[in-house]
Tab-separated table of C-alpha atoms in Angstrom:
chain	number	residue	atom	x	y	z
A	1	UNK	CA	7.809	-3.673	10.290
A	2	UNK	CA	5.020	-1.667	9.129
A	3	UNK	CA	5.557	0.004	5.652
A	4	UNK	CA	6.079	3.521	6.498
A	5	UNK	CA	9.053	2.424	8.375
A	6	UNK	CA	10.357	0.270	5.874
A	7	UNK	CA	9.906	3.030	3.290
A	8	UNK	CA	10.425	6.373	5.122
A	9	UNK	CA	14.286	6.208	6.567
A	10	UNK	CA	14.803	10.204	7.932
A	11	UNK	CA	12.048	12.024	7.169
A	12	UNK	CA	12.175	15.919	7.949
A	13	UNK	CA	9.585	18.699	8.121
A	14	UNK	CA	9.892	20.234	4.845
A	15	UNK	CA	11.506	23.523	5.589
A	16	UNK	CA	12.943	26.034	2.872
A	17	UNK	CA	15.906	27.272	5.017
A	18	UNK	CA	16.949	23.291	5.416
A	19	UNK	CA	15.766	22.009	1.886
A	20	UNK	CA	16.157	25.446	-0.348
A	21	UNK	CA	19.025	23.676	-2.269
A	22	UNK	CA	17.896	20.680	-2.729
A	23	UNK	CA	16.308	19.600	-6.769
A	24	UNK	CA	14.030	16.376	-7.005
A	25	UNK	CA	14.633	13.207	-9.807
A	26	UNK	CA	11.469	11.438	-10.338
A	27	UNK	CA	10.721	8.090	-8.766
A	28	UNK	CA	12.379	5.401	-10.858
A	29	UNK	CA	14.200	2.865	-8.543
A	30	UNK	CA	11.888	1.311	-6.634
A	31	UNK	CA	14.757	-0.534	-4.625
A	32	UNK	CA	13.766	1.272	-1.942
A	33	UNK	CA	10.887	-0.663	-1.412
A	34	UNK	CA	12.322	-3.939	-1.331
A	35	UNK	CA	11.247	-4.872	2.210
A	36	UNK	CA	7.775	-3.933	1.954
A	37	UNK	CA	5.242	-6.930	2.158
A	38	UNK	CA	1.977	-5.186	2.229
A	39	UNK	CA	1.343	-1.314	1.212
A	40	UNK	CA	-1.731	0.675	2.372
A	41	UNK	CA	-4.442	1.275	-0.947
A	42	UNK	CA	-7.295	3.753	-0.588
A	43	UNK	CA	-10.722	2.613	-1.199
A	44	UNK	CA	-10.472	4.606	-4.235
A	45	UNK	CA	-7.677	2.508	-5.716
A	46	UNK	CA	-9.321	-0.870	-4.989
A	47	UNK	CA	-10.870	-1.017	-8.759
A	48	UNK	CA	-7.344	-0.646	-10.297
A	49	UNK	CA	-4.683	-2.468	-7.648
A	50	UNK	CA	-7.272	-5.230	-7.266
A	51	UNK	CA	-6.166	-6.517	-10.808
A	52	UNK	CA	-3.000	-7.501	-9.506
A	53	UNK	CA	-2.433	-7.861	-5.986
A	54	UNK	CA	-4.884	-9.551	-3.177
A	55	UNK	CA	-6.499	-6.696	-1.296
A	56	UNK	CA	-7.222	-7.311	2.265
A	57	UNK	CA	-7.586	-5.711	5.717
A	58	UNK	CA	-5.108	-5.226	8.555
A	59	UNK	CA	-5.911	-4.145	12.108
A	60	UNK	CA	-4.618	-0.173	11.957
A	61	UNK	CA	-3.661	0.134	15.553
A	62	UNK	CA	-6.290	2.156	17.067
A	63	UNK	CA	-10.161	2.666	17.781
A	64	UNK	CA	-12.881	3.259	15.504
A	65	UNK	CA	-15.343	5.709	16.675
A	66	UNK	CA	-17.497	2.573	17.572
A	67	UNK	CA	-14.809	1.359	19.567
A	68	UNK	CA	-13.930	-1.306	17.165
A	69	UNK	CA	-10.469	-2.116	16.121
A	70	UNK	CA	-9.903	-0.188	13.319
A	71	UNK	CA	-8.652	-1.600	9.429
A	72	UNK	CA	-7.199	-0.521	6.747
A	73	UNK	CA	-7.402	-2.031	2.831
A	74	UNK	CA	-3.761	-3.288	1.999
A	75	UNK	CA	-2.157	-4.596	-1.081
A	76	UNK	CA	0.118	-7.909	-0.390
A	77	UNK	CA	3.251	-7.586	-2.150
A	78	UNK	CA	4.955	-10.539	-0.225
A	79	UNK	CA	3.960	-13.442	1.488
A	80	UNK	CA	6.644	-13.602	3.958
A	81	UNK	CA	7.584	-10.061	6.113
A	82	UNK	CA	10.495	-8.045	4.439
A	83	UNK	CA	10.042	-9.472	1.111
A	84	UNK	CA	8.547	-7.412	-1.595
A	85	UNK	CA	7.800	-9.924	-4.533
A	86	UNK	CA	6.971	-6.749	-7.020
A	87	UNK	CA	10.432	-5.661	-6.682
A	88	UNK	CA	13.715	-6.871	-8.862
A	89	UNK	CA	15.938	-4.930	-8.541
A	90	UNK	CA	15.221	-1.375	-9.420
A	91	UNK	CA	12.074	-2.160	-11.420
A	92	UNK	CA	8.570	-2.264	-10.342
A	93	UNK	CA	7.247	-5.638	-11.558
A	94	UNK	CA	2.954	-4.069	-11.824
A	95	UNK	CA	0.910	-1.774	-14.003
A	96	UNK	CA	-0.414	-0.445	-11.023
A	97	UNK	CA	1.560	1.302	-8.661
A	98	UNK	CA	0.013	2.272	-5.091
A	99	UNK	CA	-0.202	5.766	-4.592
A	100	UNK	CA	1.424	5.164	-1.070
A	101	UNK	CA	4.225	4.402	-3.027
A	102	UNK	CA	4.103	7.035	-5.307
A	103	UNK	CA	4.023	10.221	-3.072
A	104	UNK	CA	7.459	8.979	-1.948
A	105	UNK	CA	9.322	11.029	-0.781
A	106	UNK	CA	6.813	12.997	0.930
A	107	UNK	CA	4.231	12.172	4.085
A	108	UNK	CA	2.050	14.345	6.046
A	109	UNK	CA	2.598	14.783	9.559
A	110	UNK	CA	1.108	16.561	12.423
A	111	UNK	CA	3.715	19.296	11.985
A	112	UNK	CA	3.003	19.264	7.922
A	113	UNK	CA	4.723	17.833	4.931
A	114	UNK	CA	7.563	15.907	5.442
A	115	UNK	CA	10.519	14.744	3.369
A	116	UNK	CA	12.810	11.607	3.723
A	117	UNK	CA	16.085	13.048	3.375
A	118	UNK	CA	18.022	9.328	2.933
A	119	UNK	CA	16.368	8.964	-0.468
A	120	UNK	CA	19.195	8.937	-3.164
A	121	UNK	CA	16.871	10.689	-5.637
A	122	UNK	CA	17.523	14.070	-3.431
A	123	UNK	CA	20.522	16.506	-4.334
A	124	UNK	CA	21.566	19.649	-4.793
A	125	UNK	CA	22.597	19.214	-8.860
A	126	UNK	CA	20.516	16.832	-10.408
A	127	UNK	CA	16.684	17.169	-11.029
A	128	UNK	CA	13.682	19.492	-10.541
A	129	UNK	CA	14.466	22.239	-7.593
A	130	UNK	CA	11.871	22.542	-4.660
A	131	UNK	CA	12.169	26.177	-3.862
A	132	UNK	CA	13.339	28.990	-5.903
A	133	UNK	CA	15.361	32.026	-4.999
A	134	UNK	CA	13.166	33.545	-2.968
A	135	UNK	CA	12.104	30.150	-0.689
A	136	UNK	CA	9.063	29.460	-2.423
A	137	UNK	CA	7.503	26.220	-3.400
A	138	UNK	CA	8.167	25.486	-7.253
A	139	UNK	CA	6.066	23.937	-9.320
A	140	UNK	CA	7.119	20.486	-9.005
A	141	UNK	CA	6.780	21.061	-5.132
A	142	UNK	CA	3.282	22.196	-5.410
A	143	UNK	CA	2.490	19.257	-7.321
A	144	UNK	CA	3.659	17.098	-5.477
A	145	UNK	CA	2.334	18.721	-1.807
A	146	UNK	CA	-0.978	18.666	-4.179
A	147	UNK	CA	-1.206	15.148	-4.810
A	148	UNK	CA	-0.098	14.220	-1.272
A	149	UNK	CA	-3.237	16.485	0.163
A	150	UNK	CA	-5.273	14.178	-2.602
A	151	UNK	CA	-3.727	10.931	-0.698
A	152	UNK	CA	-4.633	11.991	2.798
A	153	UNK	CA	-8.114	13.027	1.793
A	154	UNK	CA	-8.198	9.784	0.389
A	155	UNK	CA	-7.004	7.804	3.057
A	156	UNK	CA	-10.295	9.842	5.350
A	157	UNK	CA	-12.197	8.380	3.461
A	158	UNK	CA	-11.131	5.063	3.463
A	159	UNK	CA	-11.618	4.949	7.263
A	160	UNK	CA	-14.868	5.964	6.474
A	161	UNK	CA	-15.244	2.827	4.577
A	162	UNK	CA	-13.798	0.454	6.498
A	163	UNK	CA	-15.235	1.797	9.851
A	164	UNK	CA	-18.831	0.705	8.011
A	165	UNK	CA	-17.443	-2.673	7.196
A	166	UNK	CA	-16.891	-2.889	10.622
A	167	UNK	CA	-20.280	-1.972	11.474
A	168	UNK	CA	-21.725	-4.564	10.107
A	169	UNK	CA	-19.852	-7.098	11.075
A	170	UNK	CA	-18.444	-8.320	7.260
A	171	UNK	CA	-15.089	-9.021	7.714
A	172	UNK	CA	-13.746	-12.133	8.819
A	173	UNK	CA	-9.726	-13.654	9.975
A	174	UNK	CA	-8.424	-15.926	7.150
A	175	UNK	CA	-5.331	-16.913	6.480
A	176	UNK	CA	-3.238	-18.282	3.333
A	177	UNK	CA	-1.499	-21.210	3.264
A	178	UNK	CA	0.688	-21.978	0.373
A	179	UNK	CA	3.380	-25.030	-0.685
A	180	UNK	CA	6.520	-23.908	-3.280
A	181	UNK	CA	7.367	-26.578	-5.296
A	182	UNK	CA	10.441	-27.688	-3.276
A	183	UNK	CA	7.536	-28.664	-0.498
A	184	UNK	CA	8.290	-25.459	1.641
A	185	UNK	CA	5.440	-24.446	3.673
A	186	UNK	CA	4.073	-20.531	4.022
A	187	UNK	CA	1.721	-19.517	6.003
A	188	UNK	CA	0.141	-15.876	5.674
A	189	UNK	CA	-2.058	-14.558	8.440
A	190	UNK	CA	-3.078	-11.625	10.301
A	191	UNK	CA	-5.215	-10.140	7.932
A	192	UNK	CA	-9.091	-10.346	7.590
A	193	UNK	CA	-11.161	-10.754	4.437
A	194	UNK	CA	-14.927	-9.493	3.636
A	195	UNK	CA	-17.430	-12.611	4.427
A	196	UNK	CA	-19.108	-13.551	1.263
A	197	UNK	CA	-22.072	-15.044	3.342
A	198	UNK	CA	-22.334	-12.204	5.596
A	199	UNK	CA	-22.557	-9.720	2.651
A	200	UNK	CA	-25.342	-11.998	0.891
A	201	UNK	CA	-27.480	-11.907	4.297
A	202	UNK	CA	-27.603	-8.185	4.798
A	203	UNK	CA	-31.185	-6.643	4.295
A	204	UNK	CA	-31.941	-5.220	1.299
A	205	UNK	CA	-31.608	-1.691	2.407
A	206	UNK	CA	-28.362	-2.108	3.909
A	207	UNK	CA	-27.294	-3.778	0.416
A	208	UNK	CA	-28.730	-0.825	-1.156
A	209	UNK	CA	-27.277	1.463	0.654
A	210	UNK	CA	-23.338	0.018	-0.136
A	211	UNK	CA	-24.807	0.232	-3.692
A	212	UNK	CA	-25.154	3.041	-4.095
A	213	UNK	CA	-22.190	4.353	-2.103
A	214	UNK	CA	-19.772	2.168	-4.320
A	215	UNK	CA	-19.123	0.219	-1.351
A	216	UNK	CA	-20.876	-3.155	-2.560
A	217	UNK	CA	-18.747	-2.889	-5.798
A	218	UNK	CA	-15.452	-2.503	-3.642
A	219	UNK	CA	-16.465	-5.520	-1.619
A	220	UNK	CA	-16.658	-7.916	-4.338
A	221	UNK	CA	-13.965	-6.468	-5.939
A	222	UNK	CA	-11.598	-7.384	-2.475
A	223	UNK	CA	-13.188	-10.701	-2.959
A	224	UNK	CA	-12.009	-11.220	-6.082
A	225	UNK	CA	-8.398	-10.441	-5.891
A	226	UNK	CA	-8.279	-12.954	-3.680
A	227	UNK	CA	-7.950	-15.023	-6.637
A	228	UNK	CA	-3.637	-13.090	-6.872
A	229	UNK	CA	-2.680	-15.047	-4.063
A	230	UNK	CA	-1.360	-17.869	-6.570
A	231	UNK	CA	0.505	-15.492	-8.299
A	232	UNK	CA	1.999	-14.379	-5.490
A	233	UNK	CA	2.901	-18.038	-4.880
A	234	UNK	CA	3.958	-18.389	-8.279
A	235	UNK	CA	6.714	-14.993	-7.968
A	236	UNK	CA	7.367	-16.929	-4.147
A	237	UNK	CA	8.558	-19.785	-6.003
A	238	UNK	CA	10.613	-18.554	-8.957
A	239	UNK	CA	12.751	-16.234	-6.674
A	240	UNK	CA	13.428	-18.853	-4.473
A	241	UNK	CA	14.960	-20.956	-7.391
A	242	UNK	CA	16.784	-17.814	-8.506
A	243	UNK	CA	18.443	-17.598	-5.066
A	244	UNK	CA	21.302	-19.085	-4.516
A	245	UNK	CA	21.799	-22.403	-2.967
A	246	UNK	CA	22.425	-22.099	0.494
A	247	UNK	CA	21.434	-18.389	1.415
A	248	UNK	CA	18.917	-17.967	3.495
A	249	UNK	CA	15.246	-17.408	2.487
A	250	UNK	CA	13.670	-14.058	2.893
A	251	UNK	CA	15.713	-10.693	3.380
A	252	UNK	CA	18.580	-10.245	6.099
A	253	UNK	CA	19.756	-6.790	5.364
């Protein structure tokens, strides 16, 4: 399950005639992110999520325009699929929440903006309205079309990034492997990880050149928050001696 799908339920091209009714709440229960294990971060957001949740890449699907497999930066929230660990309940359990996340309940599209009309936060009497009278974008719809144009312009970039990873050959498979206390076994792979001895053998004007692009800073950065896998483990462990004896371990619904 990738995490648009497990986020985005009926999305809709955002259409006054269809939506004119409808008033916005802001984004407070994060429920509906419960079965996300891994969220897309921007390059840009690296510096912040990196405090608190291992950043690394995932094949995106397609080409680069070397012909390479593209990647994309992800946060793990979960270290088994379906299970978000940074969600109890309603709450969001970081400082830092991914702006993939945040846009919610909009996405871009080929055909435009689009809006997921299952999300409960959507009605016709309680929050901010989209349109007024006369089928125009409000306020709190321009904002948030705003910040979503921010995100995709963003996430451009970021392929730009991680299509020069690529180039120079930096990133290499790894995966986790992690015991809970009561000696089950996970295993987390599928992901790849920036080479700390690849990075130290580039020539010094490729190493300049990530410099002073910000790119060298990212890559230790991803490095480093390699180091939130154990918490991850940790949050692993104490909802699985939360759960109830006898139910069975990840998400079913």
């Amino acid at each position: 399950m990738n995490a648009a799908s497990a986020l985005f339920r009926a999305p809709e091209p955002l259409d006054p005639a269809r939506h004119g009714a409808l008033r916005i709440a802001p984004l407070r229960d994060f429920s509906i992110a419960a079965r996300m294990h891994a969220v897309f971060v921007a390059a840009t957001e690296i510096p912040e999520a990196a405090l608190e949740y291992p950043i690394v890449f995932v094949q995106a699907g397609d080409l680069d325009a070397d012909g390479r497999p593209a990647v994309s930066p992800v946060a793990l929230l979960g270290l088994v699929a379906g299970e978000n660990l940074f969600v109890e309940g309603t709450r969001w359990k970081a400082q830092y929440l991914p702006a993939f996340v945040r846009r919610y309940p909009f996405v871009s599209s080929s055909a435009g903006p689009m809006i997921d009309t299952a999300w409960s936060g959507l009605s016709p009497l309680e929050g901010e309205p989209l349109f007024d009278a006369q089928g125009k974008p409000t306020a709190t719809l321009d904002e948030a079309l705003a910040f979503l144009a921010r995100f995709d312009g963003e996430a451009r970039r970021t392929r730009g990034f991680c299509a020069r990873l690529n180039q120079l050959e930096l990133l290499q498979p790894m995966q986790a492997d992690a015991t809970l206390p009561d000696g089950q076994t996970l295993t987390v792979e599928g992901f790849r990880v920036i080479d700390e001895e690849r990075l130290r053998a580039l020539p010094d004007d490729a190493v300049l050149e990530l410099h002073r692009s910000g790119m060298l800073m990212l890559a230790h950065l991803q490095r480093a928050s390699l180091a939130r896998m154990r918490q991850l483990v940790e949050m692993k462990a104490r909802r699985e001696q939360l759960r109830p004896t006898g139910e069975i371990n990840g998400p079913t619904g």
